[in-house]
Short mmCIF file of C-alpha atoms in Angstrom, two decimals:
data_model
loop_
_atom_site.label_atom_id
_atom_site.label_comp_id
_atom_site.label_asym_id
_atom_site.label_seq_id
_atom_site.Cartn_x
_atom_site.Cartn_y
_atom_site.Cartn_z
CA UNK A 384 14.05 -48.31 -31.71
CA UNK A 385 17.92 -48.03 -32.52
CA UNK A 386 21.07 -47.56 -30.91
CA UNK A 387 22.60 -46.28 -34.40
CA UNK A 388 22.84 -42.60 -32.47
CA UNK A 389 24.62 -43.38 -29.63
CA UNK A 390 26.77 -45.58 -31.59
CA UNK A 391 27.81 -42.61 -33.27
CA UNK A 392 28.16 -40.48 -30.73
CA UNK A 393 30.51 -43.19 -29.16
CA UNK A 394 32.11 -43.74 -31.91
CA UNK A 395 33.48 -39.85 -32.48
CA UNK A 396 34.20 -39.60 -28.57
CA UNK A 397 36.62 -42.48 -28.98
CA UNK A 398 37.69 -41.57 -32.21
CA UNK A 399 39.01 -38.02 -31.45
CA UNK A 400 40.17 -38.92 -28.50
CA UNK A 401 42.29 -41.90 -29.59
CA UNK A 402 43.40 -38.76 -32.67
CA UNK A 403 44.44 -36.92 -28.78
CA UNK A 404 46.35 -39.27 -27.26
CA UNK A 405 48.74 -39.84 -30.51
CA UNK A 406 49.18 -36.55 -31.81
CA UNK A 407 51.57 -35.22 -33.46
CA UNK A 408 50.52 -31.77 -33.83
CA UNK A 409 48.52 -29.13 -31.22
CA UNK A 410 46.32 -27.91 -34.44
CA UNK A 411 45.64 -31.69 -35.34
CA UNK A 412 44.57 -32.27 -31.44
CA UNK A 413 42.52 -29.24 -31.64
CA UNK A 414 40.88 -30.60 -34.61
CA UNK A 415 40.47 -33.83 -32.55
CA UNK A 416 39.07 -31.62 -29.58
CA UNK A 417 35.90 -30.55 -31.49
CA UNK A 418 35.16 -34.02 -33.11
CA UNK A 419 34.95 -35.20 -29.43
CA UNK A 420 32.46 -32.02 -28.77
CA UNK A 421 30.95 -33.02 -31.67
CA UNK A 422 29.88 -36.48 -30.46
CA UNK A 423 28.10 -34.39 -27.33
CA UNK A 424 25.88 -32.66 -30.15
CA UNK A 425 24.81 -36.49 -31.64
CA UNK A 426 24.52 -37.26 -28.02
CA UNK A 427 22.08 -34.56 -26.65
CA UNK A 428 20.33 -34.29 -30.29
CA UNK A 429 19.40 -37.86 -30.36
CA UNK A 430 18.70 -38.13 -26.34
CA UNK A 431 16.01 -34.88 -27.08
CA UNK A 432 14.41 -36.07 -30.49
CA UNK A 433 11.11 -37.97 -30.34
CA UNK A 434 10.50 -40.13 -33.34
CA UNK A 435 7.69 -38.95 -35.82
CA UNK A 436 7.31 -35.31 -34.36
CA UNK A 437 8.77 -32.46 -35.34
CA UNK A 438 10.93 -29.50 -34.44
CA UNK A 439 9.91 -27.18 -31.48
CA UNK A 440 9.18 -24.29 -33.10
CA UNK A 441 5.72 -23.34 -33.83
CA UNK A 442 5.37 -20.33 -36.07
CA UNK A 443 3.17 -22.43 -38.65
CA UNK A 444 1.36 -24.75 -36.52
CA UNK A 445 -0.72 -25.03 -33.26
CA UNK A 446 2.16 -25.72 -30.41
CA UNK A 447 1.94 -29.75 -29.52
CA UNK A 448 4.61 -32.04 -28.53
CA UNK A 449 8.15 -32.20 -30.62
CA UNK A 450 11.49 -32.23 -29.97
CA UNK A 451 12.67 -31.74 -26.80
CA UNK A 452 13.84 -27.64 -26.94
CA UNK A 453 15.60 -27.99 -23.67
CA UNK A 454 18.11 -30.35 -24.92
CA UNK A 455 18.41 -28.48 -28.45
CA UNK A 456 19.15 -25.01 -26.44
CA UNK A 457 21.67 -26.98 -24.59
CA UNK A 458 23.40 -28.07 -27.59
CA UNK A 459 23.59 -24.46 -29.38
CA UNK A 460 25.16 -23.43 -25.68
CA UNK A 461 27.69 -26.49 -26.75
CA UNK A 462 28.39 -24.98 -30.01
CA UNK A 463 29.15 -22.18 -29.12
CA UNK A 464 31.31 -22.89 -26.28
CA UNK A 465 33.17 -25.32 -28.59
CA UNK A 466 33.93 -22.33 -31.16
CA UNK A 467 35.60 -19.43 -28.51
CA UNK A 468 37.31 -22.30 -27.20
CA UNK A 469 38.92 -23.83 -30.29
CA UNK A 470 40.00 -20.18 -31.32
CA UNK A 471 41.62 -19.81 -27.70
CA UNK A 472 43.56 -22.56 -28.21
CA UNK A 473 44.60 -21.64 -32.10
CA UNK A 474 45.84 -19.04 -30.76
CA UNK A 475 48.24 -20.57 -28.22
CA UNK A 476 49.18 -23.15 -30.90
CA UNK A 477 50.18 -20.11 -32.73
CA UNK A 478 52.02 -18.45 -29.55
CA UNK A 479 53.96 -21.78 -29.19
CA UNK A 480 54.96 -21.55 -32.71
CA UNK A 481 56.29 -18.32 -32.34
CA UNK A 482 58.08 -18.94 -28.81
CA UNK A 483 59.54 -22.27 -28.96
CA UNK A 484 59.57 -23.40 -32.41
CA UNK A 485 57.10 -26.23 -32.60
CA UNK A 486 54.01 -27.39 -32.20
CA UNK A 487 54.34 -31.30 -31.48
CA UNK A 488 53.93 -32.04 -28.01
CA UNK A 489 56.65 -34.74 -27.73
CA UNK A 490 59.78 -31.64 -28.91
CA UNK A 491 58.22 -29.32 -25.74
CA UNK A 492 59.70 -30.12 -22.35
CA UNK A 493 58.79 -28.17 -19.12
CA UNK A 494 60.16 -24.44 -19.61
CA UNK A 495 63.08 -23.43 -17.43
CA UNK A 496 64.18 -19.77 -16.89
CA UNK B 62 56.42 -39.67 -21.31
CA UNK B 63 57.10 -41.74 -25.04
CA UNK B 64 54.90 -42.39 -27.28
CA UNK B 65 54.16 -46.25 -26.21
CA UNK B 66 53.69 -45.61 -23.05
CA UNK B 67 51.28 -42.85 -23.74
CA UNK B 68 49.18 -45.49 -25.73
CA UNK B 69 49.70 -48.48 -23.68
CA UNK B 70 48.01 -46.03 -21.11
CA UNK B 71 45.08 -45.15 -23.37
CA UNK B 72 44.13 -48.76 -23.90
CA UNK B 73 44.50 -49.44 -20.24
CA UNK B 74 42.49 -46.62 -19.76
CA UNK B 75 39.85 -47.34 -21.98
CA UNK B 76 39.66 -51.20 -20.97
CA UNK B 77 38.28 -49.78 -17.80
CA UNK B 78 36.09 -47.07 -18.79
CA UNK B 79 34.34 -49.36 -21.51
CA UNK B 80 31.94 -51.14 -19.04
CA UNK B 81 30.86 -47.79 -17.82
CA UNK B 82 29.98 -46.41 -20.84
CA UNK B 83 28.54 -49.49 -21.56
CA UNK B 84 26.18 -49.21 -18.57
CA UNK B 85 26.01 -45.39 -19.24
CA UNK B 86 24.34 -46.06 -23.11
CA UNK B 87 22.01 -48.69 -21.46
CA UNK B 88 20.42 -46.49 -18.88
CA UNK B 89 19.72 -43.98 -21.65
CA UNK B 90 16.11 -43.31 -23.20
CA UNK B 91 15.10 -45.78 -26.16
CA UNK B 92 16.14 -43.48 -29.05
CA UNK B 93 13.06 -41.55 -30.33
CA UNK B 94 11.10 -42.37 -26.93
CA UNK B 95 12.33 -39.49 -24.87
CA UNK B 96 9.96 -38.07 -22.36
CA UNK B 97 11.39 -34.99 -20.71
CA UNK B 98 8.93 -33.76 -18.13
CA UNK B 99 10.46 -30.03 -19.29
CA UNK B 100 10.86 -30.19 -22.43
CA UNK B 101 7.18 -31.25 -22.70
CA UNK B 102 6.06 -28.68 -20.27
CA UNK B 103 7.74 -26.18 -22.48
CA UNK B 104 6.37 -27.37 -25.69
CA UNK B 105 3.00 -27.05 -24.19
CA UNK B 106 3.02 -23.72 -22.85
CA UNK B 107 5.46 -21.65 -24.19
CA UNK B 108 3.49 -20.05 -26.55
CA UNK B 109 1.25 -19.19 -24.48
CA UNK B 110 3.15 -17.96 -21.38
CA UNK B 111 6.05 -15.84 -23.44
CA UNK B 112 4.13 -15.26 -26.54
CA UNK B 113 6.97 -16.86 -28.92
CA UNK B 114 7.10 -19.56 -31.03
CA UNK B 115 10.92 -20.72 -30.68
CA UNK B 116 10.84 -23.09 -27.64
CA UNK B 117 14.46 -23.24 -28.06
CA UNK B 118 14.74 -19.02 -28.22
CA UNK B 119 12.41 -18.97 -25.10
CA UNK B 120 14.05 -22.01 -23.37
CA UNK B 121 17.54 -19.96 -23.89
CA UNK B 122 16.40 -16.38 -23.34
CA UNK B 123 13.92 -16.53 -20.68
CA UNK B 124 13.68 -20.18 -18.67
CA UNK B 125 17.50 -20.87 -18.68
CA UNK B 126 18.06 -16.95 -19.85
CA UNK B 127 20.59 -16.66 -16.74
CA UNK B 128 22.63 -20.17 -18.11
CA UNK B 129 23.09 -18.04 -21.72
CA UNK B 130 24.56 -14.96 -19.54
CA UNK B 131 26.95 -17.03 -18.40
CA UNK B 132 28.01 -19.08 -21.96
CA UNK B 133 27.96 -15.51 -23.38
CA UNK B 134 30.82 -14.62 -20.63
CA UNK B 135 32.54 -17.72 -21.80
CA UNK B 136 32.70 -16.38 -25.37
CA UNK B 137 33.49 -12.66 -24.23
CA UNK B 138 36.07 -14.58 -21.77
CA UNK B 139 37.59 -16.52 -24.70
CA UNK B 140 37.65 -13.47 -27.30
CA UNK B 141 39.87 -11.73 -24.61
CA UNK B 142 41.99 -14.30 -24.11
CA UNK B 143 42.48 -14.38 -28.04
CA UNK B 144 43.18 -10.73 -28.28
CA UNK B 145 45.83 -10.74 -25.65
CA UNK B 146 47.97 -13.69 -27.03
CA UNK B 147 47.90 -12.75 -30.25
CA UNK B 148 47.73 -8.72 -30.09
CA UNK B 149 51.27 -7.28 -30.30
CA UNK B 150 52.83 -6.41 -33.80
CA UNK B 151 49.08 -5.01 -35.23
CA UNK B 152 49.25 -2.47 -37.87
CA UNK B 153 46.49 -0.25 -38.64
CA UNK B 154 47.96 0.62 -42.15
CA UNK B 155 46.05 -1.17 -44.80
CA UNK B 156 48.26 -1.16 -47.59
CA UNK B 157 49.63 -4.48 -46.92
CA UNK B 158 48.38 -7.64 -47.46
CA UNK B 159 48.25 -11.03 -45.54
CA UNK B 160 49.83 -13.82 -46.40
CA UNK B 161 53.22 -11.89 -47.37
CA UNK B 162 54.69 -12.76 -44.45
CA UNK B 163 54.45 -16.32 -46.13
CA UNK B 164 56.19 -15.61 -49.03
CA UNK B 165 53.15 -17.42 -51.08
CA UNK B 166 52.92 -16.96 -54.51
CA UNK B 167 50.12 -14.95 -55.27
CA UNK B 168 47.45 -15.04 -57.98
CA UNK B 169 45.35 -12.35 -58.68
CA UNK B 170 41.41 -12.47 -57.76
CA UNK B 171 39.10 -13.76 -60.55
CA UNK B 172 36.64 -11.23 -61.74
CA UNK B 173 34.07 -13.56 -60.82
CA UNK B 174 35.17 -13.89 -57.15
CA UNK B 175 34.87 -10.14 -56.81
CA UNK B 176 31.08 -10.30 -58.72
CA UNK B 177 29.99 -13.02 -56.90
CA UNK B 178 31.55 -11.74 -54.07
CA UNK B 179 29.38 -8.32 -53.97
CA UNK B 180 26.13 -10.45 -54.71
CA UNK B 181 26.41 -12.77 -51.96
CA UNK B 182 28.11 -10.32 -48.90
CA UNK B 183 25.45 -7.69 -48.83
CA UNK B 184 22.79 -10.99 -49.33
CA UNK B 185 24.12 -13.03 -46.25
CA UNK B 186 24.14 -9.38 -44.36
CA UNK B 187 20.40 -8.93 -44.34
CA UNK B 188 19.81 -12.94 -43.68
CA UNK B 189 22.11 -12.73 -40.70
CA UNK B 190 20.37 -9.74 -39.66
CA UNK B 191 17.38 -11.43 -39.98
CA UNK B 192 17.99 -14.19 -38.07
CA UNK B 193 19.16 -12.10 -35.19
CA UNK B 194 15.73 -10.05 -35.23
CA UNK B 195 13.31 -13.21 -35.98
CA UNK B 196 15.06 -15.44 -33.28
CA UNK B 197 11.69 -15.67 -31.39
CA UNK B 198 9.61 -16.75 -34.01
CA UNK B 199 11.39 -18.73 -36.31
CA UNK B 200 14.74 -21.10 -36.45
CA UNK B 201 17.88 -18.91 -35.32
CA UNK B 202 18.66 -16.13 -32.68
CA UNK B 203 21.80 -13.75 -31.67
CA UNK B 204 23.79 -16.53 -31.53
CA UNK B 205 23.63 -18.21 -35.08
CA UNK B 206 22.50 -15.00 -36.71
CA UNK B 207 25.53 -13.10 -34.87
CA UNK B 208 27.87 -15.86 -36.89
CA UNK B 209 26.19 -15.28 -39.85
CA UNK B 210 27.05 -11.57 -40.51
CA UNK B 211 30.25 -11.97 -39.02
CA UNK B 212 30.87 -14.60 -42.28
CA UNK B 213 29.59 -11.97 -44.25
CA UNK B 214 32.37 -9.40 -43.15
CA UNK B 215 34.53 -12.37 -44.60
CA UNK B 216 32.86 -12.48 -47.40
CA UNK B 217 33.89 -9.02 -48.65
CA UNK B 218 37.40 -10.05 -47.85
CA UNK B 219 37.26 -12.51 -50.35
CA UNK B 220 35.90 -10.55 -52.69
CA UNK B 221 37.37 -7.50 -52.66
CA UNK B 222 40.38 -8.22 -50.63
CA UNK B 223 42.65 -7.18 -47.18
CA UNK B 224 41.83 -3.26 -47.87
CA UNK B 225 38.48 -3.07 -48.26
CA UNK B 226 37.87 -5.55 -45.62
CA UNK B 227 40.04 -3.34 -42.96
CA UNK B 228 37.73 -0.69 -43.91
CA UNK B 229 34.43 -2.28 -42.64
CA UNK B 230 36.17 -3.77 -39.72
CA UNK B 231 37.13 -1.51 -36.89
CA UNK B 232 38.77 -3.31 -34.54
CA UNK B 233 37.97 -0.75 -31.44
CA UNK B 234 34.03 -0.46 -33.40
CA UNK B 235 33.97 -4.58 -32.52
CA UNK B 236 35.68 -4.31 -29.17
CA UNK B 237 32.78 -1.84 -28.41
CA UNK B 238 29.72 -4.00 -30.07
CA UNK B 239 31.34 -6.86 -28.25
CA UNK B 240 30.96 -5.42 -24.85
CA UNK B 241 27.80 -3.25 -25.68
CA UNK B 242 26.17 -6.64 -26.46
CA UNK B 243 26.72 -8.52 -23.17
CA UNK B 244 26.51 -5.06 -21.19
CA UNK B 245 22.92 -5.13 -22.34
CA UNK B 246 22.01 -8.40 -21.41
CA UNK B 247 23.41 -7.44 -17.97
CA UNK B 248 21.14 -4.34 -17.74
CA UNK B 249 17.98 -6.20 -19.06
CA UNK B 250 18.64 -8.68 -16.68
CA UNK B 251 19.14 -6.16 -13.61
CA UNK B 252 16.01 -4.00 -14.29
CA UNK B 253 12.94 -6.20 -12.65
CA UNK B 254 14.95 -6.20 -9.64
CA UNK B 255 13.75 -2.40 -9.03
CA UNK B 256 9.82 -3.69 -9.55
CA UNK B 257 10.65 -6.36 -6.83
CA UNK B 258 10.95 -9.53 -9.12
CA UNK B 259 13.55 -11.68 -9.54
CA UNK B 260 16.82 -11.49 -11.98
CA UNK B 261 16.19 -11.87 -15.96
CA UNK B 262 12.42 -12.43 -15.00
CA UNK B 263 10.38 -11.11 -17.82
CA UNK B 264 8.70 -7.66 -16.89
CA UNK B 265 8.43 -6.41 -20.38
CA UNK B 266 4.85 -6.52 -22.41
CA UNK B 267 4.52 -9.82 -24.65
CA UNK B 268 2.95 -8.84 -27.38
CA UNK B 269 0.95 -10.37 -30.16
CA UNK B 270 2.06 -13.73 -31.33
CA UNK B 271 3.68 -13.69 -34.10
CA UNK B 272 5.22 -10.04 -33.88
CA UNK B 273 8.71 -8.86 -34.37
CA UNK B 274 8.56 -7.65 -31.37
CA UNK B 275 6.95 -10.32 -29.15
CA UNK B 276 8.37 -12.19 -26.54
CA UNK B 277 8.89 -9.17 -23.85
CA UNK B 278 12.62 -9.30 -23.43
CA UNK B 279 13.55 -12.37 -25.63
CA UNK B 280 14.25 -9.98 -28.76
CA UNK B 281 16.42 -7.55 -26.83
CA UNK B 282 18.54 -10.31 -25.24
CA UNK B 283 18.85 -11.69 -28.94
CA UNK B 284 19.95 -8.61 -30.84
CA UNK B 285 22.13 -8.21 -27.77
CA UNK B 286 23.52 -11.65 -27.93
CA UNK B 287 23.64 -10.82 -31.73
CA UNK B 288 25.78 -7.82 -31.08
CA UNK B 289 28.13 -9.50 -28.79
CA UNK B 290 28.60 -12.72 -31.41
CA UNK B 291 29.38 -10.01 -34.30
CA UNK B 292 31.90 -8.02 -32.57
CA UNK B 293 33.46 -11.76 -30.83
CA UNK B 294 34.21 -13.31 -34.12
CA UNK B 295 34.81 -10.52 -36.63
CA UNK B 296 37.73 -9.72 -33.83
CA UNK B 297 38.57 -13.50 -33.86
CA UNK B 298 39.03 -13.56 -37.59
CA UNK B 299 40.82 -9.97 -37.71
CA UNK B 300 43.59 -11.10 -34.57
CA UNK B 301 44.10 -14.03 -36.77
CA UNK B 302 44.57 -12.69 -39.83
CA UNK B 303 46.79 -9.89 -38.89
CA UNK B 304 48.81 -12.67 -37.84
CA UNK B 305 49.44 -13.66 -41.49
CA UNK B 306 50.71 -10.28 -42.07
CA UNK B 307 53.65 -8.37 -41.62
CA UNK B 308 53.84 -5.66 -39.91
CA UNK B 309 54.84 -2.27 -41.75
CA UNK B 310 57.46 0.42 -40.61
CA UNK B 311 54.56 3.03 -40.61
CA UNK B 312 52.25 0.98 -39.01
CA UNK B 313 50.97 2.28 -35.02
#
């Protein structure tokens, strides 16, 4: 048994979201957005995989037990989630650009008409 | 709020999250000792139930086939929302070039960019397709398959540049594929209702094991899914590169 995956997945949550919190930059904190999806991938991956068997998919052997495919379809669902959503939010990064100049969060106070 | 406050905050924060995500690791499975009462149950008799052998394809196109209706609305959702922020100054012309608007320097493409270029586009167009149409049976399905030719659409704008690639990308051929896509899944979905079963329940004949065509309605969501990934992301990557481009006086 190890703990090694969850570490990891630990690890990234904390690590993007620490890369959040002291931004400097919306495409930066994007970038820090999918590291902490990515850590949900490690998470469900290593939660679903059962050690010595193989993946779920049986087109060149009898079905038997492997990897769990329930958390594995969750996880493409994840992926791609995470991609639409990071390319929503590039493009408000980019809007912001164009509107008000700049993209660090600490030069954008509340708009006023 | 400054910057030290913001982080004084995150630490404070964090302090008293840590013992629940402490606790949170420690009531999780042994790694490699899960035992998923579904998952297993799947494994088990997938095969022979839906006549595929992708658990993962029949997991996400028939068991949980309504929870993939829903992420595809999130893409389709998403897509829109990038069209309308960045749709505005769009040319049709395709004369120009991105990346003027930068004022870049540019170099002109290596030979062997273009060669490799038409070797490896037309290649990754028949894997993608491939993946799409063997979701059920091997590793892969609409939704990686769908990425897959979409990157090969950007592959012949590396190779042969901004013109050529307008030319294979309509953007009102992938508005249409986009919603063609997750109309069918819709439909599909809709059509045991009239034989009295239930929503996305699979009416259609199995098939052999094995087949390109097994699986009942498990291919048809996929190529749909498929269609609806293509036309999502080629109209990602087109919004966002006609941002990189400036707009022409003849342009619509």
């Amino acid at each position: 048994m190890s703990i090694l995956p969850y570490l990891v997945a630990g690890w990234l949550f904390l690590v993007g979201l620490y890369g959040i919190v002291t931004s400097r930059n919306y495409v930066h904190a994007i970038g820090c957005l999918t590291v902490i999806q990515s850590s949900t991938y490690v998470l469900l991956l290593s939660v679903g995989y059962r050690s010595g068997l193989g993946a779920p998919i049986f087109s060149d052997h009898p079905p038997g037990p492997a990897a769990d495919p329930v958390l594995q379809a969750l996880v493409l669902t994840d992926i791609v989630v995470g991609a639409a959503v990071s390319a929503l939010l590039l493009s408000l990064a980019l809007q912001l650009q164009k509107k008000r100049g700049s993209i660090n969060p600490d030069d954008l106070q509340p708009a006023r008409d | 709020m400054s910057r030290a406050v913001r982080l004084i905050a995150f630490f404070a924060a964090a302090l008293v999250c840590l013992p629940l995500i402490l606790a949170g690791l420690r009531g999780l499975p042994a790694f490699g000792q899960h035992t998923n009462p579904y998952g297993d149950a799947v494994n088990a008799q997938g095969e022979a139930l839906r006549h595929v052998t992708n658990m993962v394809a029949a997991v996400n196109f028939d068991i949980r086939g309504i929870d993939t209706l829903g992420e595809e609305f999130i893409l389709f959702t998403a897509v829109t929302g990038v069209v309308m922020l960045l749709r505005g100054a769009r040319g049709e012309a395709r004369s120009a070039d991105p990346s003027e608007i930068l004022h870049r320097r540019r170099e002109g493409r290596s030979e062997a960019v273009t060669g490799l270029g038409r070797w490896v586009a037309p290649t990754t167009l028949v894997f993608g397709l491939y993946v799409i149409l063997h979701g059920q049976l091997t590793p892969g399905g609409g939704f990686q398959g769908g990425v897959i030719v979409a990157a090969s659409a950007l592959l012949v704008y590396f190779g042969e540049g901004y013109a050529a690639w307008r030319l294979i990308v309509h953007s009102t051929a992938l508005d249409v594929l986009e919603a063609c896509g997750v109309a069918i899944y819709l439909v599909v979905g809709l059509v045991p209702l009239f034989t009295g079963g239930s929503y996305l329940e699979n009416v259609l004949p199995l098939g052999e094991v094995g087949s390109m065509l097994s699986g009942g309605i498990i291919p048809i969501l996929n190529v749909a899914v498929g269609m609806a990934v293509i036309g999502g992301f080629c109209t990602i990557a087109l919004e966002f590169l006609e941002e990189t481009r400036q707009p022409k006086e003849d342009d619509e």
